[in-house]
Short mmCIF file of C-alpha atoms in Angstrom, two decimals:
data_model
loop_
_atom_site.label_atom_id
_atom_site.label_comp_id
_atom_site.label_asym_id
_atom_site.label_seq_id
_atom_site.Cartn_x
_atom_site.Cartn_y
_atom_site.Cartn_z
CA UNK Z 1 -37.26 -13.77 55.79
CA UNK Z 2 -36.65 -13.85 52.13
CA UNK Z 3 -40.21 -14.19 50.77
CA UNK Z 4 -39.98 -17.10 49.38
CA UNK Z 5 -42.00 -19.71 50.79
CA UNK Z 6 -42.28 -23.30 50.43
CA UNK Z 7 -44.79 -26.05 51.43
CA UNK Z 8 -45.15 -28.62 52.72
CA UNK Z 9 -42.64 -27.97 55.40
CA UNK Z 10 -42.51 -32.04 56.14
CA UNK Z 11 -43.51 -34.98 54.22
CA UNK Z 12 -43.77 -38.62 54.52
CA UNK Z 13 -44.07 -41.17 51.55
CA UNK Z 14 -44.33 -44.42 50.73
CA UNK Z 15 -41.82 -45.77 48.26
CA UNK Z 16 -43.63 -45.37 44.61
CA UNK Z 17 -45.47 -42.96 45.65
CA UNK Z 18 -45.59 -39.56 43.81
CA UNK Z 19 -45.04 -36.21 45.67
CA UNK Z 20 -45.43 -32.33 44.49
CA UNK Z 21 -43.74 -29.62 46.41
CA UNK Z 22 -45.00 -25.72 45.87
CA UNK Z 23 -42.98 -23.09 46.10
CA UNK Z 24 -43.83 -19.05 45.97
CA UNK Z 25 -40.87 -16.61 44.45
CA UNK Z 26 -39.85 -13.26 46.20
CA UNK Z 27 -42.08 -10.19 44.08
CA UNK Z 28 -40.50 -9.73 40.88
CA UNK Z 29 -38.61 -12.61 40.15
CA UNK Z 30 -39.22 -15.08 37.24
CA UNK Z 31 -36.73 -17.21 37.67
CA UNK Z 32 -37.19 -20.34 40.05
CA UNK Z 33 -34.50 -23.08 40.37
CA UNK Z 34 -34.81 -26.07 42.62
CA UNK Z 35 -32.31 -28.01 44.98
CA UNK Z 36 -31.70 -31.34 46.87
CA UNK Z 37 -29.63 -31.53 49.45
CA UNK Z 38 -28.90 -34.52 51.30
CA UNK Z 39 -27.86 -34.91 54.75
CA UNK Z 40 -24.18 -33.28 55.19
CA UNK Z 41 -23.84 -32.28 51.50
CA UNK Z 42 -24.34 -29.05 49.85
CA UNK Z 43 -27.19 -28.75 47.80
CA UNK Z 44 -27.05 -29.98 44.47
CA UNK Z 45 -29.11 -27.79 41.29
CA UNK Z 46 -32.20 -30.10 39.66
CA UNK Z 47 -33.59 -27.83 37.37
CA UNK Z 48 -34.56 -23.82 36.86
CA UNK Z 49 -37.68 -22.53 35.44
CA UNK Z 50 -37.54 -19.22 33.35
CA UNK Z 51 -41.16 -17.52 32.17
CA UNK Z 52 -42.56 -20.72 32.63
CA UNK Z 53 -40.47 -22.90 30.47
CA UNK Z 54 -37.56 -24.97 31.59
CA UNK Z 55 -34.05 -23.49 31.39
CA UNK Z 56 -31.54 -25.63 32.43
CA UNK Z 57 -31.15 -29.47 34.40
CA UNK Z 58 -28.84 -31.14 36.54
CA UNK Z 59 -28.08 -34.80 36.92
CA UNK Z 60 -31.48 -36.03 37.84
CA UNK Z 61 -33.37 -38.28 35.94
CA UNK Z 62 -36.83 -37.51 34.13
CA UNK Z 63 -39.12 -38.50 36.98
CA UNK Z 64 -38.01 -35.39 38.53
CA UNK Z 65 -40.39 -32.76 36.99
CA UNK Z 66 -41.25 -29.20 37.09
CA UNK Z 67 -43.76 -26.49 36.07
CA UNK Z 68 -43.84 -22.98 36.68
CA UNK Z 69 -47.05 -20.67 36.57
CA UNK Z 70 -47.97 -17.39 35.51
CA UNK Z 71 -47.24 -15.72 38.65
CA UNK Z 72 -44.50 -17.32 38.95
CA UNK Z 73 -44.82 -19.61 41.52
CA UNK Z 74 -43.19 -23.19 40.72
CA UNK Z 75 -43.83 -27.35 41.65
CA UNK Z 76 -41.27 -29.83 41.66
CA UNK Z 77 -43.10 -33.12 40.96
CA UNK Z 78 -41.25 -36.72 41.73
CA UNK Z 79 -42.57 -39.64 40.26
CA UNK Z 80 -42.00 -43.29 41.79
CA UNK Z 81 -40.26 -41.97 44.81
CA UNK Z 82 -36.72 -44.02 46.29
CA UNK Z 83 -35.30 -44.04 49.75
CA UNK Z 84 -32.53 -42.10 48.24
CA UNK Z 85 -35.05 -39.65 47.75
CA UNK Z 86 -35.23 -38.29 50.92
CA UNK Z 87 -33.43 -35.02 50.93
CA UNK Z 88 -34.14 -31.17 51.79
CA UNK Z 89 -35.30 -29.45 48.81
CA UNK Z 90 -34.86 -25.73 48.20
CA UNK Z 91 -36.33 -23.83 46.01
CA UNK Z 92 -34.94 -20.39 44.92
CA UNK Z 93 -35.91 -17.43 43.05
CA UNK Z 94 -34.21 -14.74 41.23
CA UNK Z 95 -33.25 -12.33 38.12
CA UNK Z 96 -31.90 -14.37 35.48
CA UNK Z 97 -28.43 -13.17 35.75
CA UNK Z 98 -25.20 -14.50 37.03
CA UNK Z 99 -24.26 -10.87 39.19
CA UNK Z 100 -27.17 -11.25 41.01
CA UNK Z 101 -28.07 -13.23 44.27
CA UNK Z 102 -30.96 -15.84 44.49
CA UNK Z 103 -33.26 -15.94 47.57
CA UNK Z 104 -34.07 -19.20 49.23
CA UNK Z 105 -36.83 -20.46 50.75
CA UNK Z 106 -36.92 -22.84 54.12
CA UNK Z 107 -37.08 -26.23 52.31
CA UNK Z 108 -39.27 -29.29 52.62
CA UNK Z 109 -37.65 -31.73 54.06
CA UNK Z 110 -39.15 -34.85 52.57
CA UNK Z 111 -39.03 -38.84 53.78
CA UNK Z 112 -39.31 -41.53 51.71
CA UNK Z 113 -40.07 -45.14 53.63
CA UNK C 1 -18.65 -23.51 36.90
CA UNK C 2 -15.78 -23.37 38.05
CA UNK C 3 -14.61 -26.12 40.97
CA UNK C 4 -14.36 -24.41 44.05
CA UNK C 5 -11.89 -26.01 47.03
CA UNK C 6 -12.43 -24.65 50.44
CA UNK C 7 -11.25 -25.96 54.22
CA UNK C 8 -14.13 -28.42 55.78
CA UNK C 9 -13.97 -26.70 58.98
CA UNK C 10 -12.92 -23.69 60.34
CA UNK C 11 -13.09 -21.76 64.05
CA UNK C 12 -13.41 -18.69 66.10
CA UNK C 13 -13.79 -16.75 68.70
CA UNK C 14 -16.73 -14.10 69.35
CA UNK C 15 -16.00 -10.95 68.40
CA UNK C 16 -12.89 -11.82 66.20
CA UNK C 17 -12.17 -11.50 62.74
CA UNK C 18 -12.78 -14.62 60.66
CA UNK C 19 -10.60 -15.06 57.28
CA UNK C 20 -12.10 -17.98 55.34
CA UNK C 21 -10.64 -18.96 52.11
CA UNK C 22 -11.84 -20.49 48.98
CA UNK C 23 -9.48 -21.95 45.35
CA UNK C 24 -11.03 -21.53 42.17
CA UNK C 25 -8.15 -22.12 39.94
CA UNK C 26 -10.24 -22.86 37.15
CA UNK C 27 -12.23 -19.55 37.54
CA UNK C 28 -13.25 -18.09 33.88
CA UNK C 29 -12.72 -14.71 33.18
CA UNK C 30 -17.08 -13.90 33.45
CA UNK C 31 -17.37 -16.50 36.29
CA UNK C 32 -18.55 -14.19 39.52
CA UNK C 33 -17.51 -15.24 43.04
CA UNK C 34 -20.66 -15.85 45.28
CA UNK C 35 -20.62 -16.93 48.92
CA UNK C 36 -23.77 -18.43 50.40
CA UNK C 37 -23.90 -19.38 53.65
CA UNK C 38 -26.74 -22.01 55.54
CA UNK C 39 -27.58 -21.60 59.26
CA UNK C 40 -28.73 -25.17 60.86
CA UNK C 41 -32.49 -26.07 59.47
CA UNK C 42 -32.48 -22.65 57.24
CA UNK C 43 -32.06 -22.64 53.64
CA UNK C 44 -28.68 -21.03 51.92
CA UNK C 45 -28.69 -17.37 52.48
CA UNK C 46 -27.14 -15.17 50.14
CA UNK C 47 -23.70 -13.14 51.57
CA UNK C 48 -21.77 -11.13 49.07
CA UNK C 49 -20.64 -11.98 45.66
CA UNK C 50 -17.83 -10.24 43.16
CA UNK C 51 -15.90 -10.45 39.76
CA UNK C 52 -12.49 -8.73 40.57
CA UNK C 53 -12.52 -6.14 42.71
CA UNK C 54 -12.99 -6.16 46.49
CA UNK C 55 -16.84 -6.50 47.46
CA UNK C 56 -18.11 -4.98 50.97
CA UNK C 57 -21.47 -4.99 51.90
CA UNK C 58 -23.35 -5.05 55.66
CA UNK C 59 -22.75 -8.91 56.42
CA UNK C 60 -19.28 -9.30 55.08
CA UNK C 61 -16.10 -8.15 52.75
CA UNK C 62 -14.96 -10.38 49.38
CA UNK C 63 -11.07 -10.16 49.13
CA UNK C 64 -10.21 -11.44 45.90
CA UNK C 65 -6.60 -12.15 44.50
CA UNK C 66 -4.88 -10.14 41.67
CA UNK C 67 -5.41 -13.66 39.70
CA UNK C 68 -8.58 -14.27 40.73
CA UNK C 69 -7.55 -18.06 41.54
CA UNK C 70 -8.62 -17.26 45.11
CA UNK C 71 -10.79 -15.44 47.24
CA UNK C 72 -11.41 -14.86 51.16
CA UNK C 73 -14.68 -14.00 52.79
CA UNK C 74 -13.86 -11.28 55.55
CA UNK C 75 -16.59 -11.71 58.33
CA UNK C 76 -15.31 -8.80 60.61
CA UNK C 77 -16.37 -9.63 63.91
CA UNK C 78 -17.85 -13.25 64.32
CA UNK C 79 -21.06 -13.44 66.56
CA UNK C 80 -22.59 -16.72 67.73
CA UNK C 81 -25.07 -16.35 64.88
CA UNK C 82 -22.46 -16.30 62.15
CA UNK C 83 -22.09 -19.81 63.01
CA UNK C 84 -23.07 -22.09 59.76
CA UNK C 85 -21.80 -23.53 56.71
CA UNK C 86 -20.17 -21.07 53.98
CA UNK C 87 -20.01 -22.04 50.22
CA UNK C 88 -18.00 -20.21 47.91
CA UNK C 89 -19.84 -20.47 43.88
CA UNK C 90 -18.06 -19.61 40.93
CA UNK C 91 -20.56 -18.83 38.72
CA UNK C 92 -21.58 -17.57 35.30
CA UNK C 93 -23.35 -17.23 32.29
CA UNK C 94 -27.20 -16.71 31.55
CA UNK C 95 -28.33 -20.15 33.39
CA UNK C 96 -28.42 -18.74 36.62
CA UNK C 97 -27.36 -22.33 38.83
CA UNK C 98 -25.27 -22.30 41.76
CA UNK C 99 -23.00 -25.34 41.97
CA UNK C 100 -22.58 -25.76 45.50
CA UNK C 101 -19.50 -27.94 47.26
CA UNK C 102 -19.37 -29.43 50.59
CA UNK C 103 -18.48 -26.05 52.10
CA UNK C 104 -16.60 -24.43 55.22
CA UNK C 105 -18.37 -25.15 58.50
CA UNK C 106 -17.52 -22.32 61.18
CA UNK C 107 -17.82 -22.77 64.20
CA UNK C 108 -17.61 -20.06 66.76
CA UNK C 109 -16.60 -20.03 70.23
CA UNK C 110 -17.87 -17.60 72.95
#
């Protein structure tokens, strides 16, 4: 196990519905980045949280939201949810350095009907 | 990042060595090498990652070429539980983000 843990492990929505994932880092990192990853792709980079501000966004649009807490510990928030919406998403944690390797967690793998 | 092209699929056999090989032409000179690999249901699990010289660690060895346009992941003796998908990451600067292709899936045979 890496230490990072996620929850929910499973969700079902409703179309425009709104849903918040949680996600703990491994001890001592401040950097958390989260993933989607749809069925037979790789996972694809939505944003990364560094000391609580946001440090860096993929190609998803603004009802795709984050915070990150004191401790650490990080929420990906989606607004208005689409069918296309259902995905696995990751969350990882690390040092904020490019040499180093991040630690995932087991994903929530979330359905939107 | 830099693109990354690897084979879609790949085999083995138990207890054989398993070569698998990853482009990154367009590799920048402060762009490391990662390789991540995802067991069915399991999020990505780091496996070894480099900048030029040859990487071993516990799970695996890094090969990289003189260039650096390529790299191979060395997995020295494939068990049944090496079977998953392996990305190859270029990757650098201070935004730490893995871009992540479509990946080599290995299968392995007893």
């Amino acid at each position: 196990e890496t230490g990072v843990t996620q929850s929910p492990t499973h969700l079902i929505k409703t179309r425009g519905q709104q849903v918040t994932l949680r996600c703990s880092s491994q001890s001592g990192h401040n950097t958390v980045s989260w993933y989607q990853q749809a069925l037979g792709q790789g996972p694809q980079f939505i944003f990364q949280y560094y000391r609580e501000e946001e440090n860096g966004r993929g190609n998803f649009p603004p009802r795709f939201s984050g915070l990150q807490f004191p401790n650490y510990s990080s929420e990906l928030n989606v607004n208005a949810l689409e069918l296309d919406d259902s995905a696995l998403y990751l969350c990882a944690s690390s040092l904020p350095r490019a040499n180093t390797e991040a630690f995932f967690g087991q994903g929530t793998r979330l359905t939107v009907v | 990042d830099a693109k990354t092209t690897q084979p879609n699929s790949m085999e083995s056999n138990e207890e054989e060595p398993v070569h698998l090989p990853c482009n990154h032409s367009t590799i920048s000179g402060t762009d490391y090498i990662h390789w991540y690999r995802q067991l069915p249901s399991q999020g990505p699990e780091y496996v070894i990652h480099g900048l030029t010289s040859n990487v071993n660690n516990r799970m695996a060895s890094l090969a990289i070429a003189e260039d650096r346009k390529s790299s191979t992941l060395i997995l020295h003796r494939a068990t049944l539980r090496d079977a998953a998908v392996y990305y190859c990451i270029g990757n650098g600067g201070s935004n730490y983000k893995l871009t992540f292709g479509k990946g080599t899936l290995l299968t392995v045979n007893p």
